[in-house]
């Protein structure tokens, strides 16, 4: 058997074995439920902060970037409800309800942190209040990024209008940027995965350590979304089973699939790093054995 195939099999087996042994299925359920519960508070807090910063299109932009990664049959019922919730006027940024929304939104980040700690096989060494601050910082960073994007989405069409008069070549460039919505979603999703794997769990990792799992996550996410959407359109009939709760149940099942893929991606990274460390130790031991052999042979030659 070629060495590459043998190593790949060892990595996959180790990742899946650890995923099963370390309650990966239960952690995926925790991630799915926490993410669904965090979406509405995140968007409520983000809309309030976005309005404060002048990003009036925050809600539209956030719904676009969050739900464009979901199959349409799953995203549309949820996004319609989100839009209805976000059209309710809020009393202001610094209110108890909005601050509570920020806290509940951070619970979704906490679920990701716990699952990543288990996947990377590390114990949390930071105090609980420090991890909560980190989670709130992730929520705030996500809101600020979406707010900036929403402002740009308003500014770019205006820039195109003026550039078409004075700078025709620049207008063409801006038009290309404005039409790359799918690429923008992909870039933001990839960036979020990189940031989550690098800085959310305890310990330190290099970007090359987390790239294999991230690539696997993106590929499996695309395939899983397509397969689940095909399943819904062909076989499943959630409406007859769950009635008015059908859209929520569909979203939960989809998020559960995404949670499994996300955790397995981290498990793959951990298994690769484990194999690298194991190989380095074996090479180091073999190197020490070679040096010992040389030191033993040298006196014999001197005696002769």
Tab-separated table of C-alpha atoms in Angstrom:
chain	number	residue	atom	x	y	z
A	1	UNK	CA	0.000	0.000	0.000
A	2	UNK	CA	1.444	3.447	-0.936
A	3	UNK	CA	2.614	5.571	1.982
A	4	UNK	CA	0.215	8.447	1.157
A	5	UNK	CA	-2.841	6.185	1.216
A	6	UNK	CA	-1.670	4.509	4.424
A	7	UNK	CA	-1.144	7.869	6.163
A	8	UNK	CA	-4.506	9.192	4.904
A	9	UNK	CA	-6.278	6.116	6.247
A	10	UNK	CA	-4.586	6.488	9.647
A	11	UNK	CA	-5.550	10.182	9.866
A	12	UNK	CA	-9.191	9.588	8.877
A	13	UNK	CA	-9.545	6.595	11.191
A	14	UNK	CA	-8.035	8.497	14.123
A	15	UNK	CA	-10.264	11.542	13.485
A	16	UNK	CA	-13.505	9.554	13.196
A	17	UNK	CA	-12.630	7.328	16.155
A	18	UNK	CA	-11.922	10.318	18.389
A	19	UNK	CA	-15.067	12.069	17.107
A	20	UNK	CA	-17.202	9.095	18.162
A	21	UNK	CA	-15.390	8.473	21.451
A	22	UNK	CA	-15.508	12.116	22.527
A	23	UNK	CA	-19.286	12.631	22.108
A	24	UNK	CA	-18.976	14.311	18.719
A	25	UNK	CA	-22.583	13.501	17.804
A	26	UNK	CA	-23.872	15.135	20.987
A	27	UNK	CA	-21.579	18.148	20.483
A	28	UNK	CA	-22.938	18.568	16.942
A	29	UNK	CA	-26.461	18.718	18.404
A	30	UNK	CA	-25.264	21.307	20.924
A	31	UNK	CA	-23.711	23.392	18.135
A	32	UNK	CA	-26.860	23.137	15.978
A	33	UNK	CA	-29.277	24.202	18.712
A	34	UNK	CA	-26.990	26.939	20.047
A	35	UNK	CA	-26.444	28.330	16.543
A	36	UNK	CA	-30.158	28.441	15.797
A	37	UNK	CA	-30.854	30.139	19.132
A	38	UNK	CA	-28.016	32.611	18.509
A	39	UNK	CA	-29.049	33.744	15.015
A	40	UNK	CA	-31.982	35.930	16.082
A	41	UNK	CA	-30.157	37.613	19.029
A	42	UNK	CA	-27.105	38.199	16.808
A	43	UNK	CA	-29.186	39.902	14.125
A	44	UNK	CA	-31.148	41.955	16.683
A	45	UNK	CA	-27.944	43.196	18.303
A	46	UNK	CA	-26.319	43.730	14.914
A	47	UNK	CA	-29.269	45.719	13.576
A	48	UNK	CA	-29.218	47.998	16.607
A	49	UNK	CA	-25.457	48.545	16.407
A	50	UNK	CA	-25.573	48.871	12.613
A	51	UNK	CA	-28.229	51.597	12.847
A	52	UNK	CA	-26.070	53.369	15.434
A	53	UNK	CA	-23.086	53.244	13.036
A	54	UNK	CA	-25.155	54.375	10.054
A	55	UNK	CA	-25.398	50.945	8.400
A	56	UNK	CA	-29.135	51.000	7.734
A	57	UNK	CA	-28.908	48.012	5.367
A	58	UNK	CA	-27.333	45.779	8.007
A	59	UNK	CA	-30.323	43.443	8.302
A	60	UNK	CA	-30.532	42.828	4.546
A	61	UNK	CA	-26.790	42.295	4.278
A	62	UNK	CA	-26.627	39.957	7.281
A	63	UNK	CA	-29.546	37.843	6.065
A	64	UNK	CA	-27.908	37.687	2.639
A	65	UNK	CA	-24.505	36.556	3.886
A	66	UNK	CA	-25.773	34.145	6.552
A	67	UNK	CA	-28.503	32.362	4.606
A	68	UNK	CA	-26.838	32.313	1.174
A	69	UNK	CA	-24.753	29.393	2.463
A	70	UNK	CA	-27.970	27.432	3.175
A	71	UNK	CA	-30.130	25.656	0.573
A	72	UNK	CA	-32.985	27.908	-0.526
A	73	UNK	CA	-35.675	25.490	0.648
A	74	UNK	CA	-34.211	25.699	4.166
A	75	UNK	CA	-33.185	29.352	4.247
A	76	UNK	CA	-36.303	31.047	2.871
A	77	UNK	CA	-38.773	30.258	5.709
A	78	UNK	CA	-36.196	31.221	8.358
A	79	UNK	CA	-34.998	34.359	6.562
A	80	UNK	CA	-38.596	35.550	6.101
A	81	UNK	CA	-39.156	35.257	9.856
A	82	UNK	CA	-35.850	37.026	10.528
A	83	UNK	CA	-36.826	39.949	8.316
A	84	UNK	CA	-40.139	40.271	10.169
A	85	UNK	CA	-38.350	40.296	13.522
A	86	UNK	CA	-35.802	42.877	12.397
A	87	UNK	CA	-38.495	45.283	11.159
A	88	UNK	CA	-39.693	45.770	14.734
A	89	UNK	CA	-38.359	49.127	16.009
A	90	UNK	CA	-35.792	48.887	18.840
A	91	UNK	CA	-35.487	51.342	21.672
A	92	UNK	CA	-31.787	51.946	21.144
A	93	UNK	CA	-28.406	50.309	21.376
A	94	UNK	CA	-27.769	50.466	25.105
A	95	UNK	CA	-30.915	48.749	26.305
A	96	UNK	CA	-31.197	45.618	28.398
A	97	UNK	CA	-32.865	43.641	25.601
A	98	UNK	CA	-30.156	44.437	23.048
A	99	UNK	CA	-27.349	43.708	25.509
A	100	UNK	CA	-29.081	40.452	26.399
A	101	UNK	CA	-29.258	39.653	22.684
A	102	UNK	CA	-25.480	40.118	22.448
A	103	UNK	CA	-24.991	37.763	25.400
A	104	UNK	CA	-27.275	35.071	23.963
A	105	UNK	CA	-25.588	35.417	20.574
A	106	UNK	CA	-22.251	34.684	22.255
A	107	UNK	CA	-23.675	31.355	23.455
A	108	UNK	CA	-23.409	30.127	19.877
A	109	UNK	CA	-19.719	31.052	19.860
A	110	UNK	CA	-19.265	29.283	23.199
A	111	UNK	CA	-20.724	26.091	21.718
A	112	UNK	CA	-18.202	26.291	18.877
A	113	UNK	CA	-15.363	26.868	21.357
A	114	UNK	CA	-16.262	23.833	23.475
A	115	UNK	CA	-16.597	21.583	20.423
A	116	UNK	CA	-13.276	22.818	19.004
A	117	UNK	CA	-11.508	22.240	22.333
A	118	UNK	CA	-12.719	18.636	22.318
A	119	UNK	CA	-11.835	18.140	18.673
A	120	UNK	CA	-8.310	19.540	19.112
A	121	UNK	CA	-7.966	17.466	22.313
A	122	UNK	CA	-7.091	20.389	24.574
A	123	UNK	CA	-8.400	21.356	28.003
A	124	UNK	CA	-9.605	24.925	28.499
A	125	UNK	CA	-7.051	26.790	30.622
A	126	UNK	CA	-8.644	30.238	30.480
A	127	UNK	CA	-11.066	31.512	33.112
A	128	UNK	CA	-14.769	31.407	32.249
A	129	UNK	CA	-15.070	35.208	32.111
A	130	UNK	CA	-12.141	35.436	29.673
A	131	UNK	CA	-13.718	32.924	27.299
A	132	UNK	CA	-17.019	34.796	27.516
A	133	UNK	CA	-15.256	38.060	26.647
A	134	UNK	CA	-13.637	36.329	23.669
A	135	UNK	CA	-17.045	35.057	22.520
A	136	UNK	CA	-18.564	38.527	22.848
A	137	UNK	CA	-15.607	39.916	20.888
A	138	UNK	CA	-16.326	37.421	18.108
A	139	UNK	CA	-19.965	38.563	18.033
A	140	UNK	CA	-18.955	42.235	17.955
A	141	UNK	CA	-16.367	41.600	15.233
A	142	UNK	CA	-18.955	39.759	13.130
A	143	UNK	CA	-21.413	42.631	13.505
A	144	UNK	CA	-18.788	45.233	12.592
A	145	UNK	CA	-17.698	43.309	9.498
A	146	UNK	CA	-21.285	42.924	8.295
A	147	UNK	CA	-21.939	46.608	9.061
A	148	UNK	CA	-18.934	47.645	6.960
A	149	UNK	CA	-20.051	45.363	4.131
A	150	UNK	CA	-23.575	46.792	4.258
A	151	UNK	CA	-22.190	50.328	4.038
A	152	UNK	CA	-20.030	49.311	1.081
A	153	UNK	CA	-23.020	47.734	-0.656
A	154	UNK	CA	-24.714	51.130	-0.485
A	155	UNK	CA	-21.582	53.088	-1.377
A	156	UNK	CA	-20.491	50.955	-4.355
A	157	UNK	CA	-23.615	51.603	-6.508
A	158	UNK	CA	-23.229	55.336	-5.846
A	159	UNK	CA	-19.559	55.116	-6.753
A	160	UNK	CA	-20.472	53.281	-9.962
A	161	UNK	CA	-22.901	56.053	-10.886
A	162	UNK	CA	-20.287	58.802	-10.493
A	163	UNK	CA	-17.406	56.742	-11.863
A	164	UNK	CA	-19.306	56.004	-15.065
A	165	UNK	CA	-19.175	59.736	-15.810
A	166	UNK	CA	-15.596	60.578	-14.799
A	167	UNK	CA	-13.711	57.230	-14.640
A	168	UNK	CA	-15.230	54.645	-17.026
A	169	UNK	CA	-12.480	52.062	-16.370
A	170	UNK	CA	-13.016	52.319	-12.608
A	171	UNK	CA	-16.759	51.901	-13.110
A	172	UNK	CA	-16.156	48.530	-14.787
A	173	UNK	CA	-14.046	47.386	-11.837
A	174	UNK	CA	-16.680	48.462	-9.310
A	175	UNK	CA	-19.402	46.692	-11.306
A	176	UNK	CA	-17.407	43.439	-11.155
A	177	UNK	CA	-16.977	43.828	-7.385
A	178	UNK	CA	-20.679	44.558	-6.938
A	179	UNK	CA	-21.668	41.380	-8.821
A	180	UNK	CA	-19.365	39.035	-6.888
A	181	UNK	CA	-21.853	38.324	-4.116
A	182	UNK	CA	-21.263	34.570	-4.080
A	183	UNK	CA	-17.503	35.079	-3.979
A	184	UNK	CA	-17.969	37.503	-1.084
A	185	UNK	CA	-19.970	34.934	0.862
A	186	UNK	CA	-17.276	32.317	0.219
A	187	UNK	CA	-14.497	34.665	1.341
A	188	UNK	CA	-16.335	35.631	4.522
A	189	UNK	CA	-17.167	32.013	5.356
A	190	UNK	CA	-13.556	30.922	4.799
A	191	UNK	CA	-12.255	33.813	6.896
A	192	UNK	CA	-14.680	32.976	9.708
A	193	UNK	CA	-13.538	29.339	9.691
A	194	UNK	CA	-9.850	30.315	9.764
A	195	UNK	CA	-10.363	32.754	12.629
A	196	UNK	CA	-12.462	30.233	14.580
A	197	UNK	CA	-9.930	27.404	14.263
A	198	UNK	CA	-6.946	29.617	15.074
A	199	UNK	CA	-8.152	31.704	17.996
A	200	UNK	CA	-11.372	30.303	19.414
A	201	UNK	CA	-10.121	27.049	21.052
A	202	UNK	CA	-7.367	26.979	23.656
A	203	UNK	CA	-3.753	26.568	22.545
A	204	UNK	CA	-1.868	27.816	19.508
A	205	UNK	CA	-2.012	26.588	15.945
A	206	UNK	CA	-0.496	27.715	12.664
A	207	UNK	CA	-2.617	28.475	9.641
A	208	UNK	CA	-1.142	25.463	7.809
A	209	UNK	CA	-2.308	23.277	10.710
A	210	UNK	CA	-5.958	24.239	10.225
A	211	UNK	CA	-6.183	24.527	6.430
A	212	UNK	CA	-6.843	20.805	5.710
A	213	UNK	CA	-9.891	20.705	7.982
A	214	UNK	CA	-11.183	24.033	6.639
A	215	UNK	CA	-10.916	22.862	3.030
A	216	UNK	CA	-12.672	19.637	3.968
A	217	UNK	CA	-15.390	21.603	5.792
A	218	UNK	CA	-16.069	23.866	2.804
A	219	UNK	CA	-16.199	20.940	0.371
A	220	UNK	CA	-18.355	18.745	2.615
A	221	UNK	CA	-20.623	21.711	3.442
A	222	UNK	CA	-21.337	22.272	-0.266
A	223	UNK	CA	-21.985	18.590	-0.923
A	224	UNK	CA	-24.050	18.149	2.247
A	225	UNK	CA	-26.222	21.184	1.478
A	226	UNK	CA	-26.912	19.925	-2.045
A	227	UNK	CA	-27.698	16.370	-0.899
A	228	UNK	CA	-29.985	17.542	1.933
A	229	UNK	CA	-31.823	19.964	-0.371
A	230	UNK	CA	-32.326	17.143	-2.885
A	231	UNK	CA	-33.568	14.894	-0.090
A	232	UNK	CA	-36.091	17.524	1.017
A	233	UNK	CA	-37.420	18.037	-2.500
A	234	UNK	CA	-37.620	14.321	-3.321
A	235	UNK	CA	-38.365	12.231	-0.233
A	236	UNK	CA	-38.936	14.211	2.958
A	237	UNK	CA	-42.289	15.600	4.012
A	238	UNK	CA	-41.568	17.458	7.217
A	239	UNK	CA	-44.779	19.499	6.994
A	240	UNK	CA	-46.988	16.449	7.499
A	241	UNK	CA	-44.854	15.358	10.463
A	242	UNK	CA	-44.098	18.632	12.284
A	243	UNK	CA	-46.829	20.960	10.920
A	244	UNK	CA	-45.977	24.561	11.818
A	245	UNK	CA	-42.624	23.544	13.278
A	246	UNK	CA	-41.421	22.104	9.961
A	247	UNK	CA	-39.134	25.012	9.043
A	248	UNK	CA	-37.481	24.978	12.477
A	249	UNK	CA	-36.958	21.217	12.368
A	250	UNK	CA	-35.502	21.408	8.853
A	251	UNK	CA	-33.096	24.149	9.973
A	252	UNK	CA	-32.078	22.121	13.034
A	253	UNK	CA	-31.353	19.009	10.967
A	254	UNK	CA	-29.333	21.052	8.469
A	255	UNK	CA	-27.381	22.782	11.226
A	256	UNK	CA	-26.763	19.394	12.823
A	257	UNK	CA	-25.213	18.176	9.577
A	258	UNK	CA	-23.109	21.337	9.381
A	259	UNK	CA	-22.067	20.869	13.027
A	260	UNK	CA	-20.894	17.317	12.337
A	261	UNK	CA	-18.904	18.502	9.309
A	262	UNK	CA	-17.403	21.416	11.278
A	263	UNK	CA	-16.256	19.209	14.175
A	264	UNK	CA	-14.882	16.470	11.908
A	265	UNK	CA	-12.864	19.124	10.080
A	266	UNK	CA	-11.216	20.055	13.383
A	267	UNK	CA	-10.731	16.359	14.198
A	268	UNK	CA	-8.898	15.893	10.892
A	269	UNK	CA	-6.583	18.795	11.771
A	270	UNK	CA	-5.912	17.306	15.209
A	271	UNK	CA	-5.193	13.867	13.735
A	272	UNK	CA	-2.756	15.341	11.188
A	273	UNK	CA	-0.945	17.297	13.912
A	274	UNK	CA	-0.829	14.149	16.075
A	275	UNK	CA	0.719	12.182	13.225
A	276	UNK	CA	3.282	14.951	12.586
A	277	UNK	CA	4.334	14.983	16.242
A	278	UNK	CA	4.514	11.191	16.337
A	279	UNK	CA	6.676	11.118	13.211
A	280	UNK	CA	8.994	13.810	14.606
A	281	UNK	CA	9.440	11.847	17.846
A	282	UNK	CA	10.220	8.621	15.947
A	283	UNK	CA	12.743	10.416	13.757
A	284	UNK	CA	14.334	11.999	16.832
A	285	UNK	CA	14.619	8.620	18.588
A	286	UNK	CA	16.118	7.050	15.481
A	287	UNK	CA	18.582	9.930	15.262
A	288	UNK	CA	19.640	9.401	18.873
A	289	UNK	CA	20.061	5.675	18.178
A	290	UNK	CA	22.354	6.430	15.264
A	291	UNK	CA	24.481	8.764	17.369
A	292	UNK	CA	24.792	6.113	20.119
A	293	UNK	CA	25.936	3.577	17.563
A	294	UNK	CA	28.621	5.950	16.336
A	295	UNK	CA	29.903	6.584	19.856
A	296	UNK	CA	30.109	2.833	20.480
A	297	UNK	CA	32.059	2.144	17.295
A	298	UNK	CA	34.558	4.949	17.801
A	299	UNK	CA	36.339	3.444	20.878
A	300	UNK	CA	36.621	0.089	19.085
A	301	UNK	CA	38.433	1.740	16.206
A	302	UNK	CA	40.683	3.595	18.634
A	303	UNK	CA	41.637	0.358	20.407
A	304	UNK	CA	42.448	-1.322	17.128
